Coordinates of C-alpha atoms and ligand atoms in Angstrom, one line a residue:
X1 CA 103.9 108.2 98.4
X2 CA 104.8 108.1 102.2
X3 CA 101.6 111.1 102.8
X4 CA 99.6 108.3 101.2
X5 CA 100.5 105.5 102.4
X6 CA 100.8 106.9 105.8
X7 CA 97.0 108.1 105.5
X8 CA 95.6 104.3 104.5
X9 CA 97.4 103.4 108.1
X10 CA 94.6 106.0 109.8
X11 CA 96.6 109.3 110.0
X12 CA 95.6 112.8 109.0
X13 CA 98.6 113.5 106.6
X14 CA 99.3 117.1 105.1
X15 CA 101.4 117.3 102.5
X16 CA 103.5 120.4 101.7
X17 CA 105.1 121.1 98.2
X18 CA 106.9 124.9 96.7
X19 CA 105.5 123.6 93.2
X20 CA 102.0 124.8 93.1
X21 CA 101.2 122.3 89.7
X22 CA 102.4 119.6 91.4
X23 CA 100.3 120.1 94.2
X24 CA 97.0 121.1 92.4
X25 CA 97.6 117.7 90.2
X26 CA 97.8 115.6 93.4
X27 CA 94.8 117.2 94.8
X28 CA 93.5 116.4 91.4
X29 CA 94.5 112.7 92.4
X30 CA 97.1 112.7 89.9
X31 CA 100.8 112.4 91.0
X32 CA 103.2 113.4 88.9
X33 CA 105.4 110.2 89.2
X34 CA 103.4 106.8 88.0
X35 CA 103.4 104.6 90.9
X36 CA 101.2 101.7 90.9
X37 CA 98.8 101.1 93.1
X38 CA 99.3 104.8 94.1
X39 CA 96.3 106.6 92.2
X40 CA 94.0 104.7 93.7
X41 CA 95.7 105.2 97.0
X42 CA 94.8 108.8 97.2
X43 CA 91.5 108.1 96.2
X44 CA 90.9 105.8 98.9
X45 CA 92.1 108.2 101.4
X46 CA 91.2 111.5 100.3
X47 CA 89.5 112.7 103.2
X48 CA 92.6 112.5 105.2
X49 CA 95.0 114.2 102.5
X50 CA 95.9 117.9 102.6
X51 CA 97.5 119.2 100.2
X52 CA 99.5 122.7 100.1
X53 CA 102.1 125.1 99.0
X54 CA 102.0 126.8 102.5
X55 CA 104.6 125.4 104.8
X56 CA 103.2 127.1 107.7
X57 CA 100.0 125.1 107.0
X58 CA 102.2 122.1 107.5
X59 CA 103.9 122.8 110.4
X60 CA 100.5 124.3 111.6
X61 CA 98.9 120.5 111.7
X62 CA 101.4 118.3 112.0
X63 CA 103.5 116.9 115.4
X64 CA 105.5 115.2 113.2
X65 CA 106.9 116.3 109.6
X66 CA 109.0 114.1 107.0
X67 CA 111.6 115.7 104.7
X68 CA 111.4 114.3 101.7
X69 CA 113.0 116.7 99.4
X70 CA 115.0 116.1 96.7
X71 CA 118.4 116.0 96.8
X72 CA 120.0 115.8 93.6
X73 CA 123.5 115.3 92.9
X74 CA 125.8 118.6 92.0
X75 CA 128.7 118.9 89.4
X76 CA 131.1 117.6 92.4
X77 CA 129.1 114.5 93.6
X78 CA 128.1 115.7 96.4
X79 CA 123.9 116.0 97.0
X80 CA 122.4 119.5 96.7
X81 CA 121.1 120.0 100.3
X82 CA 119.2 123.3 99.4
X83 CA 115.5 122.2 100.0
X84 CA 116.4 120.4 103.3
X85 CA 117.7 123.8 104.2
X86 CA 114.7 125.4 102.9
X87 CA 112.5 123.3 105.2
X88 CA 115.1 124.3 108.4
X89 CA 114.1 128.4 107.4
X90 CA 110.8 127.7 107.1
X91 CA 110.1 126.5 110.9
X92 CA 107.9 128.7 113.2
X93 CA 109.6 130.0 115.7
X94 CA 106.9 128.5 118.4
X95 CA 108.0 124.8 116.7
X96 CA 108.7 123.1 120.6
X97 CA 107.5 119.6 120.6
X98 CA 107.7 119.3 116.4
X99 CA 109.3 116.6 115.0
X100 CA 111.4 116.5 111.8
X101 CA 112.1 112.9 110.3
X102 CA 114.6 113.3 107.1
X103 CA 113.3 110.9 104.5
X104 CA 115.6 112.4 102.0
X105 CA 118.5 110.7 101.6
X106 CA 121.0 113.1 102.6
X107 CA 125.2 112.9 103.3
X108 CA 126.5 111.3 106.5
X109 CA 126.6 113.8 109.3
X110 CA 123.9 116.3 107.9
X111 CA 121.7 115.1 110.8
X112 CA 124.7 116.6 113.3
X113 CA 124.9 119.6 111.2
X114 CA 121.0 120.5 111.3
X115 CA 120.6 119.4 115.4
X116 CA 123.9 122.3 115.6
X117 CA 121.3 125.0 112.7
X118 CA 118.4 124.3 115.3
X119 CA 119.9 124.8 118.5
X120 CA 121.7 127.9 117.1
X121 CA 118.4 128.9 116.0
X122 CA 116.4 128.4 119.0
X123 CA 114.9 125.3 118.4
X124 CA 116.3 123.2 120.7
X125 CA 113.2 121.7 121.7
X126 CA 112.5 120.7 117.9
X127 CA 113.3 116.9 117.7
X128 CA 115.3 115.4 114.7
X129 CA 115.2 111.6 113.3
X130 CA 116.8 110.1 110.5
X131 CA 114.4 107.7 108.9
X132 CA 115.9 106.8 105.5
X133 CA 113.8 105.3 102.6
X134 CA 114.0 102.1 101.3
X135 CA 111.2 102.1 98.8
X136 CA 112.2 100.9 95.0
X137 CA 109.9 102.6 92.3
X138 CA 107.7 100.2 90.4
X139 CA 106.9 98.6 94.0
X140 CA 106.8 101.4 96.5
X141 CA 103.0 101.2 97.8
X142 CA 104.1 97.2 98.6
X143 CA 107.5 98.2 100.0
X144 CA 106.2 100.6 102.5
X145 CA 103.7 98.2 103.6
X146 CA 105.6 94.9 104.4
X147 CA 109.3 96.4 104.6
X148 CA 112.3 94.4 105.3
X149 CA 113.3 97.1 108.0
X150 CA 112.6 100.8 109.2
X151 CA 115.6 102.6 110.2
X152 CA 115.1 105.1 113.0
X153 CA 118.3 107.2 114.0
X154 CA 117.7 109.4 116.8
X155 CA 120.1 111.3 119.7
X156 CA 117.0 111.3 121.6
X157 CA 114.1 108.9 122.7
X158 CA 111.4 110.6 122.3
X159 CA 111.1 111.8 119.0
X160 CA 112.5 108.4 117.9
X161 CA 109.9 106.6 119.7
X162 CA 106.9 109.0 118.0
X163 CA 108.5 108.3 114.7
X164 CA 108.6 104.5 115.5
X165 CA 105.3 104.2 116.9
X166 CA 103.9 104.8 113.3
X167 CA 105.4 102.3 111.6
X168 CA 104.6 99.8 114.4
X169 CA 101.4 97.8 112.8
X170 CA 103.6 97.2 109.9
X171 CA 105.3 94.4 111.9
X172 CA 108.8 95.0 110.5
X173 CA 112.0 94.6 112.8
X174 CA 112.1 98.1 114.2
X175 CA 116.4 99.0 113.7
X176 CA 116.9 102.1 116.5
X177 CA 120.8 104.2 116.0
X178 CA 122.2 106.8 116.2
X179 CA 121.7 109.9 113.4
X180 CA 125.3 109.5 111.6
X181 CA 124.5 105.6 111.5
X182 CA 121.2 105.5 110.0
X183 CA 122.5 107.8 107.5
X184 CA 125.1 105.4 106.5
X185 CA 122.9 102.5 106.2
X186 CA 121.0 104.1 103.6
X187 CA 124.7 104.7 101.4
X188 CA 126.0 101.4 102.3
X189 CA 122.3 99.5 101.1
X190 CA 122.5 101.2 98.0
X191 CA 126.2 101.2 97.4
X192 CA 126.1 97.4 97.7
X193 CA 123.0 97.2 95.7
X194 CA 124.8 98.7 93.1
X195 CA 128.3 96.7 93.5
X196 CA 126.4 94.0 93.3
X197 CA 125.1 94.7 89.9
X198 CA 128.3 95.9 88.6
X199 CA 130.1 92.5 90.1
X200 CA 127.6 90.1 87.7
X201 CA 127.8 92.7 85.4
X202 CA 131.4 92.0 84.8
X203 CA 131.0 88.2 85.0
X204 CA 128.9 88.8 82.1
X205 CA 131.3 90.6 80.2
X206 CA 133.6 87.5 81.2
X207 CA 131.1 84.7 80.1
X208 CA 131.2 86.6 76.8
X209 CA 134.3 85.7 76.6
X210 CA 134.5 82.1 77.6
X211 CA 130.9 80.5 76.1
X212 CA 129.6 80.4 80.2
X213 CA 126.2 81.6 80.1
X214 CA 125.7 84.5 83.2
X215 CA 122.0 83.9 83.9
X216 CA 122.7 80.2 84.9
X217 CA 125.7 81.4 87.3
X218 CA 123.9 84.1 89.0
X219 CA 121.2 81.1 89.9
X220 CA 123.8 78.8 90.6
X221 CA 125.8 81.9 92.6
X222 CA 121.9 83.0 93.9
X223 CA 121.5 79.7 95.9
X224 CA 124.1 80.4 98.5
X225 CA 122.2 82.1 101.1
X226 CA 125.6 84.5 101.8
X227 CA 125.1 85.7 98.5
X228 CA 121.1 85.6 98.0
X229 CA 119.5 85.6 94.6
X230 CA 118.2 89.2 93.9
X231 CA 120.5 92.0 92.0
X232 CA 122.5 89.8 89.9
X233 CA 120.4 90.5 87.1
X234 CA 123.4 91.2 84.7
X235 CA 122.5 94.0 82.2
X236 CA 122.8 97.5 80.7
X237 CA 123.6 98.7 84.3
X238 CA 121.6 100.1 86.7
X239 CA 120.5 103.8 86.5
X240 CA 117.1 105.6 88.0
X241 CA 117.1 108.6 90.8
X242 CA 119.1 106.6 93.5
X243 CA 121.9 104.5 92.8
X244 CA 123.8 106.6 90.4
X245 CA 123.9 109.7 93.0
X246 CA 124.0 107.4 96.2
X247 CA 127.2 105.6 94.6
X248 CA 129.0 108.6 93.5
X249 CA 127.9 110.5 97.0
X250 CA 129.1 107.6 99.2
X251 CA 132.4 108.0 97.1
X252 CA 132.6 111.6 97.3
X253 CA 131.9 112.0 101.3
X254 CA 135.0 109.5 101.8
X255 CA 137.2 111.6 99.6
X256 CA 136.1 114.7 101.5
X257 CA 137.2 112.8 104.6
X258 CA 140.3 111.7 103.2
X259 CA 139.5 108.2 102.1
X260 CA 139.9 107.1 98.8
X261 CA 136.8 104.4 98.4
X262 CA 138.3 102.6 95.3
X263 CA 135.6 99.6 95.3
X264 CA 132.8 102.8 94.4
X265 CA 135.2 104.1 91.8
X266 CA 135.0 100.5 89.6
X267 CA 131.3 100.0 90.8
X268 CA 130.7 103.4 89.0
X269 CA 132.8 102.9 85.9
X270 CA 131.5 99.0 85.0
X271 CA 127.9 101.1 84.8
X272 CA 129.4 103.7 82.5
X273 CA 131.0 100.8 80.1
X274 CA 127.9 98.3 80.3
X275 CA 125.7 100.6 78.1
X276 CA 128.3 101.2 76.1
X277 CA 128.4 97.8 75.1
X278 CA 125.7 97.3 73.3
X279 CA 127.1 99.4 70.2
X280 CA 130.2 96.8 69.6
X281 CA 127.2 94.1 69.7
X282 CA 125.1 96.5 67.0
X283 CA 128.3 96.9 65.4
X284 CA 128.8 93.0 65.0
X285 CA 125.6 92.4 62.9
X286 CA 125.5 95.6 61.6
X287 CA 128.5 96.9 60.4
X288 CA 128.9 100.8 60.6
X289 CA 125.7 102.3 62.4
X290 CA 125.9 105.5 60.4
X291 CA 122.4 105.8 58.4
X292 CA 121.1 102.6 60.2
X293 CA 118.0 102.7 62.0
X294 CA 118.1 101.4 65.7
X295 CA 114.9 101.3 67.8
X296 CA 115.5 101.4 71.3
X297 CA 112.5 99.3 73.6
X298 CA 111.9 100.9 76.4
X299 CA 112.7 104.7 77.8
X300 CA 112.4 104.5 81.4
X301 CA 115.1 103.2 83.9
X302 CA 113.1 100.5 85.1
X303 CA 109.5 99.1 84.3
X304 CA 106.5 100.5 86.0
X305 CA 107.5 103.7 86.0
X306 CA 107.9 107.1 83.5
X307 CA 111.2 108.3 85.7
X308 CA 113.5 109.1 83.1
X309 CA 116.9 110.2 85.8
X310 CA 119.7 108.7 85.0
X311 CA 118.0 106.3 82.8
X312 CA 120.0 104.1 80.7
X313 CA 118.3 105.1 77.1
X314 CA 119.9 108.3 77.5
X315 CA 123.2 107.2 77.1
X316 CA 122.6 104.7 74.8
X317 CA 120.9 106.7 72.9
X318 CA 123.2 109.9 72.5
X319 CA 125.9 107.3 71.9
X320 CA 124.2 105.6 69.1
X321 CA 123.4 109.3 67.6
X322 CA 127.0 109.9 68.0
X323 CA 127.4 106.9 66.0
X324 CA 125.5 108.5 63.0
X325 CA 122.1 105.8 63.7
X326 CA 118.8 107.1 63.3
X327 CA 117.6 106.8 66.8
X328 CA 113.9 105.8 67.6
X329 CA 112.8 104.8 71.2
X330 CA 109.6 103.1 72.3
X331 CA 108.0 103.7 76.3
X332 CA 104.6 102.4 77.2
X333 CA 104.4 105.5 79.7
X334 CA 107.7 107.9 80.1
X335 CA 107.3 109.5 76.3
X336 CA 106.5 112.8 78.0
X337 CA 109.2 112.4 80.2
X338 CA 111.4 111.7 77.5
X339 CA 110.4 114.3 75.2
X340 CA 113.0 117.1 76.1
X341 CA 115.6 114.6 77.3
X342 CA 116.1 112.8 73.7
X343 CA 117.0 115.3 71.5
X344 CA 117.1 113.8 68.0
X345 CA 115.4 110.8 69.2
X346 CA 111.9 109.7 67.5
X347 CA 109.6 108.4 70.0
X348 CA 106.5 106.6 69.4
X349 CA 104.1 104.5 71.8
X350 CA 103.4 101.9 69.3
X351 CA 106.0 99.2 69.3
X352 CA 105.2 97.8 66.1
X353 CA 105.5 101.2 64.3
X354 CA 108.5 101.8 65.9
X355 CA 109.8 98.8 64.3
X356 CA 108.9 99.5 61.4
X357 CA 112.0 99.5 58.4
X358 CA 114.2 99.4 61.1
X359 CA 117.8 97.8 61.3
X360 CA 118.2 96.7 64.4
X361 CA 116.0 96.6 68.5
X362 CA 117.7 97.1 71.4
X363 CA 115.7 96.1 74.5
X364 CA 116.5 98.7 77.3
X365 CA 113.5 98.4 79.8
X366 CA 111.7 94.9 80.5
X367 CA 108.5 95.9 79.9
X368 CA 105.7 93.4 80.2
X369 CA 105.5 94.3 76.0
X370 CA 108.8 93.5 75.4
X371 CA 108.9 90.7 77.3
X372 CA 106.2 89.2 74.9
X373 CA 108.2 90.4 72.3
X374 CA 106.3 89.7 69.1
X375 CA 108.8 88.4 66.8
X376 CA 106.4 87.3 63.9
X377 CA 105.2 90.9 63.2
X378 CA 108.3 92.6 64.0
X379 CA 110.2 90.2 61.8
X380 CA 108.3 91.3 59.0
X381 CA 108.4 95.0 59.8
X382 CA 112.0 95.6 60.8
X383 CA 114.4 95.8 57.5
X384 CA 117.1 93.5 59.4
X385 CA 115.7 91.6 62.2
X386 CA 118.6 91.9 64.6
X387 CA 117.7 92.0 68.6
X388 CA 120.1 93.1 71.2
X389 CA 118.3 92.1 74.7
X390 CA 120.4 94.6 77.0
X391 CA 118.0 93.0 80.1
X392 CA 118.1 89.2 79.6
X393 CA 114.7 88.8 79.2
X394 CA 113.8 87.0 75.8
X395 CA 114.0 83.2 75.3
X396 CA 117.2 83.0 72.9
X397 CA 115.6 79.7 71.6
X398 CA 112.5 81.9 70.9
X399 CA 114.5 84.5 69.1
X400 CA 116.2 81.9 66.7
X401 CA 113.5 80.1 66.1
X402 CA 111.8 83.5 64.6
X403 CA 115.0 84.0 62.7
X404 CA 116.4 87.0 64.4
X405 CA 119.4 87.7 65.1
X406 CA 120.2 87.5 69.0
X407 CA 122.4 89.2 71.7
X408 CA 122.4 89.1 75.0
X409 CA 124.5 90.2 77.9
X410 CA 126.6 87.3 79.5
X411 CA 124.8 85.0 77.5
X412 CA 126.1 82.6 74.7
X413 CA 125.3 84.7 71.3
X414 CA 123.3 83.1 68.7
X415 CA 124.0 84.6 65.6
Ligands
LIG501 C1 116.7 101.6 94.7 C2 116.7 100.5 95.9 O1 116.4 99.2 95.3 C3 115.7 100.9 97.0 O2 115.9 100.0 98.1 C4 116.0 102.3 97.5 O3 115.1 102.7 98.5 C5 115.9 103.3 96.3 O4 116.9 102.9 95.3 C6 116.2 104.7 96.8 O5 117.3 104.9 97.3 O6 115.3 105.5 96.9 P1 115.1 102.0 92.6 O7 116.2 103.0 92.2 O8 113.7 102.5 92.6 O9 115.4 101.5 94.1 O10 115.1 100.7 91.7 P2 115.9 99.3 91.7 O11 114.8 98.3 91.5 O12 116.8 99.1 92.8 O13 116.7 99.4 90.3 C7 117.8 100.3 90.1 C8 118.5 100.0 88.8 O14 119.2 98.8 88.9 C9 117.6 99.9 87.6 O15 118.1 100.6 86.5 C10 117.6 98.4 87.3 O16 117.3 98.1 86.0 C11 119.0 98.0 87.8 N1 119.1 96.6 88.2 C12 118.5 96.1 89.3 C13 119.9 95.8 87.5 O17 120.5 96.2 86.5 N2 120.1 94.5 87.9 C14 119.5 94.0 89.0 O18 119.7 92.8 89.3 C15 118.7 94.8 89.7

């Protein structure tokens, strides 16, 4: 994404990845991850692209070379720094004048810790940035393009000022820190991203309670321009490759520092509870769930995408097969994806077929097809026609109308 993006902006870009299929499908034009807008990215730019699995290669042409290396959470919390570290062995030894800019997001103070590996190592002449990612999936060719900010941490000018100069012509405001803080801002963004959703998420819970209906009060909460509208789109919780291991790593650096960061604790368990939910609300129409069959709309943790981490389908669905349900799930694009994570699971990509005799539709993704859900032909395919809308997004006047029965999250229940 960044390799691309950074070539449509005029520069020779040459991208380095250990997994030889992933980089002979790029060179293929085919990323791995759908992106839109990204395809024909590559495309467009193909004469500036490298590809290779030969770090050397990398550090061979560039002046300045992003980590963005995964960084996946471990059994303790904390992110699994091995491929930054890989990157740190890989360096020439003749590597003066390089630049490394850590796009991964990656625990406060790991910038401190690398500066410390490279000096020890000789390369004290190898300049270090932190420029953390803001990008969301779905919309990370626009994001890069017009962001809100770019977020250079540096302990010296220089290589902060090459890194800045490249995002110059984008026009955002420009944010220059130190390492430990830029790191930081990436944790804090997410974490209150996240807290944010969790906090309307539990209003929700609380309008289910008291006939208040939460779509209206996030609008009516939304128009204060100390709160802002966006992220208060209660739900099933959020989920994808960030928020759950940015939350639970903000937590666990404080605990390894000695703080106890109880506002992330409750941020992380209203997720865990949200998609539980939905079962009670099954439960309601349906009775027992054992032999019932529930189809589940939508795979991936968000729309316009087939990322399948952390997505909330899998825990709604191992929950419901726990339950005794015949499981099926429907994905415009992630059913590869979600193959060997949905054990049990029956996927199909026709919605109508997956509809088909069963009890009950749980809407987990807001795909433009579910969003023009079509209640006619469902109604007369499913063998109950109840419709649990875990994203808000259906008209509940529509639903009724088409005699389904309707649930939503924080939203007055129509049954
Ligand atoms: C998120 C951030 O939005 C990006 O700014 C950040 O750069 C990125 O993480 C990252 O750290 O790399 P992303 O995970 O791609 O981006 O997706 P979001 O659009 O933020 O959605 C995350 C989850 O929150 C999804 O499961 C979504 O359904 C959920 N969500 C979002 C809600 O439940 N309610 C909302 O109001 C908004």
């Amino acid at each position: 994404m960044t390799a691309a993006c950074f070539a449509e902006l005029g520069h020779g870009v040459c991208v380095g990845d250990i997994d030889e299929a992933r980089i002979r499908s790029l060179e293929a034009g085919r990323p791995a991850i759908h992106e839109p807008g990204l395809v024909e990215l590559i495309e467009r730019n193909r004469s500036r692209l490298r590809f290779t699995t030969d770090a050397r290669e990398v550090f061979a042409a560039a002046r300045i070379v992003f980590v963005c290396v995964g960084t996946p959470p471990t059994h303790s919390g904390d992110p699994d720094l091995s491929a930054v570290w890989a990157v740190i062995d890989g360096l020439p030894a003749a590597s003066d004048g390089l630049v490394l800019a850590m796009k991964s997001t990656v625990p406060v103070g790991t910038g401190r810790k690398v500066r410390l590996e490279l000096d020890s190592r000789g390369h004290a002449a190898v300049g270090y940035v932190s420029n953390p990612e803001f990008l969301a999936e779905g919309t990370a060719v626009a994001d890069f393009q017009a962001p809100d900010r770019v977020v250079i941490g540096s302990s010296e000018e220089a290589p902060g000022d090459a890194v800045a100069a490249l995002y110059e012509e984008l026009g955002a405001p420009i944010l220059r820190t130190d390492v430990p803080t830029a790191e930081m801002i990436k944790y804090a963004s997410n974490a209150f991203l996240a807290t944010k959703i969790s906090f309307i998420n539990e209003i929700a819970n609380v309008c289910e309670e008291t006939g208040a209906d939460v779509s209206v009060v996030a609008r009516g909460m939304g128009l204060d321009p100390r709160i802002g509208p966006q992220f208060l789109r209660a739900g099933l919780g959020y989920g994808g490759s960030c928020f759950p291991k940015d939350v639970a790593a903000l937590k666990q650096l404080a605990g390894n520092s000695g703080y106890h960061f109880q506002l992330l604790t409750a941020v992380i368990e209203v997720n865990e509870l949200q998609k539980r939910r939905v079962v009670a609300k099954l439960a309601k129409h349906l009775g027992a769930l054992r032999g019932k069959t529930v189809t589940l709309l939508g795979l991936a943790f968000k729309p316009d995408t087939n990322d399948m981490r952390e997505a909330s389908s899998l825990v709604l669905a191992a929950r419901l097969l726990a339950e005794g349900a015949h499981v099926r799930g429907w994905d415009p694009i992630a059913l590869e994806e979600a193959r060997g994570l949905l054990p049990g699971v029956e996927l199909y990509d026709d919605l109508l077929v997956a509809l088909e005799g069963a009890d009950a539709a749980v809407v987990v993704t807001e795909w433009e097809a579910v969003r023009a859900f079509p209640y006619e032909q469902a109604g007369r395919v499913m063998r109950t026609a109840v419709l649990v809308d875990g994203r808000n997004v259906l008209d509940p006047d529509e639903a009724r109308a088409a005699w389904f029965v309707y649930e939503s999250v924080g939203r007055p229940s129509l049954a």
